[in-house]
Amino acid sequence: MLEQQLVNGFTLGLIYALIAVGYTMVYGVIELINFAHGEIYMLGAFLTLSFISLGLPLPVAVLLAMLAAAAIGVLLDIVAYRPLREAPRLAALITAIGMSIFLQNLAMIIWGSRPLPFPKQAIPAFFNDPALTFSDVTISWMQVIIYAVAVALMVGLNLIITKTRVGTAMRALAQNQTAAALMGINVNRVITFTFALGSAMGAMAGIMVSMYYNTMYPTMGYLAGVKAFAAAVLGGIGSVPGAMLGGVVLGIAETLGAGYISSPYRDGVAYAVMILVIIFRPSGLLGRAVTDKA
């Protein structure tokens, strides 16, 4: 049972990690907790459903949903956050919560409030078949796909941040936004790219979860978003590798809590782990203590 729970926890943890990197990238660049990010995750699933209903094949629908989610993330920044760049942080935080509620209700208006299944005809039949079986552990093809996609996206994100000019600009903004602007970096353009990249990854997480659990509903982004934010804090807010690690740790802790304590307490066990880490290491697992920027 332990091995199977670890496999399931790792699968869930990779989903949390994909959402968490969106939180941590935006926070690292502009120090904003984008609480509407969970709704981008939700919209990824519903947009895929809509594109499939138009007769598009699954890969095309997924790609279009990620692009649409990236565009929504950019629109959020331009409409809701950019006008508040110089405002107190509390104003931007309240705006983020307001946008989260707005997107939830918009989804209810468009797709209804009841849970919807992921279209079975769009999913290849072998996805639910065992891909690997050893001892008492079974790994399905769907889990293998989640592992492959999540790892590929995270490796790609790391390469973008460390090996490209826009990644260098993102790291410069994270260090000192004013100095970056004085060096000729287009601050708004870099922030827009950050929102687009994080939103696309969050949408992919929503798509995979809706396929894995065969359900989607307008409020699915709330709890997943809160847990992903907890994962970002656990790993070290502002640290992309920390968000990845925090997501995996939180997913495994949640699954083990459900398996060995009680399913209703799974969320409590996960948050207990996060609280302990914050108490004994406030900067997170991979975060670094920093002083306020001048």
Short mmCIF file of N, CA, C and O in Angstrom, two decimals, residues 67-68 90 93 138 149 162 169-171 198 242 244 254 263 267 270 291:
data_model
loop_
_atom_site.label_atom_id
_atom_site.label_comp_id
_atom_site.label_asym_id
_atom_site.label_seq_id
_atom_site.Cartn_x
_atom_site.Cartn_y
_atom_site.Cartn_z
N LEU A 67 -2.99 28.18 -24.99
CA LEU A 67 -2.79 29.51 -25.57
C LEU A 67 -3.88 30.47 -25.09
O LEU A 67 -3.60 31.64 -24.78
N ALA A 68 -5.12 29.99 -25.03
CA ALA A 68 -6.21 30.84 -24.56
C ALA A 68 -6.02 31.21 -23.09
O ALA A 68 -6.27 32.36 -22.69
N LEU A 90 -1.81 45.66 -0.69
CA LEU A 90 -3.12 45.16 -0.29
C LEU A 90 -4.16 45.38 -1.38
O LEU A 90 -5.05 44.56 -1.58
N LEU A 93 -3.78 42.66 -3.91
CA LEU A 93 -4.21 41.39 -3.34
C LEU A 93 -5.73 41.28 -3.35
O LEU A 93 -6.29 40.24 -3.74
N THR A 138 0.56 -0.36 -9.31
CA THR A 138 0.13 -0.23 -10.70
C THR A 138 0.22 1.23 -11.12
O THR A 138 -0.29 2.11 -10.43
N VAL A 149 4.65 14.88 -19.18
CA VAL A 149 4.29 16.25 -19.52
C VAL A 149 4.79 17.22 -18.45
O VAL A 149 5.36 18.28 -18.76
N THR A 162 16.86 30.18 -17.27
CA THR A 162 18.31 30.23 -17.11
C THR A 162 19.09 30.44 -18.39
O THR A 162 20.25 30.87 -18.33
N ALA A 169 15.97 38.57 -18.09
CA ALA A 169 15.21 39.77 -17.72
C ALA A 169 14.29 39.49 -16.54
O ALA A 169 14.13 40.34 -15.64
N MET A 170 13.68 38.31 -16.52
CA MET A 170 12.82 37.95 -15.39
C MET A 170 13.61 37.91 -14.10
O MET A 170 13.17 38.41 -13.06
N ARG A 171 14.82 37.33 -14.15
CA ARG A 171 15.65 37.26 -12.95
C ARG A 171 16.12 38.66 -12.54
O ARG A 171 16.27 38.94 -11.35
N GLY A 198 3.16 31.31 -16.87
CA GLY A 198 2.57 30.67 -15.70
C GLY A 198 1.14 30.22 -15.94
O GLY A 198 0.74 29.14 -15.49
N GLY A 242 11.95 25.42 -5.85
CA GLY A 242 11.26 25.22 -4.58
C GLY A 242 9.79 24.92 -4.77
O GLY A 242 9.22 24.07 -4.08
N MET A 244 8.47 23.45 -7.35
CA MET A 244 8.38 22.08 -7.86
C MET A 244 8.51 21.08 -6.71
O MET A 244 7.71 20.15 -6.59
N GLU A 254 -0.25 14.65 1.42
CA GLU A 254 -1.72 14.58 1.36
C GLU A 254 -2.19 13.15 1.10
O GLU A 254 -3.14 12.67 1.75
N SER A 263 -9.30 9.86 5.05
CA SER A 263 -9.46 10.68 3.85
C SER A 263 -9.93 12.10 4.14
O SER A 263 -9.44 13.05 3.53
N ASP A 267 -6.34 17.04 3.71
CA ASP A 267 -5.92 18.44 3.60
C ASP A 267 -5.22 18.91 4.87
O ASP A 267 -4.23 19.65 4.81
N ALA A 270 -1.59 17.66 4.98
CA ALA A 270 -0.74 18.41 4.05
C ALA A 270 -0.37 19.77 4.62
O ALA A 270 0.78 20.20 4.57
N THR A 291 16.39 40.42 2.48
CA THR A 291 16.03 41.68 3.11
C THR A 291 15.15 42.48 2.17
O THR A 291 15.08 42.19 0.98
#
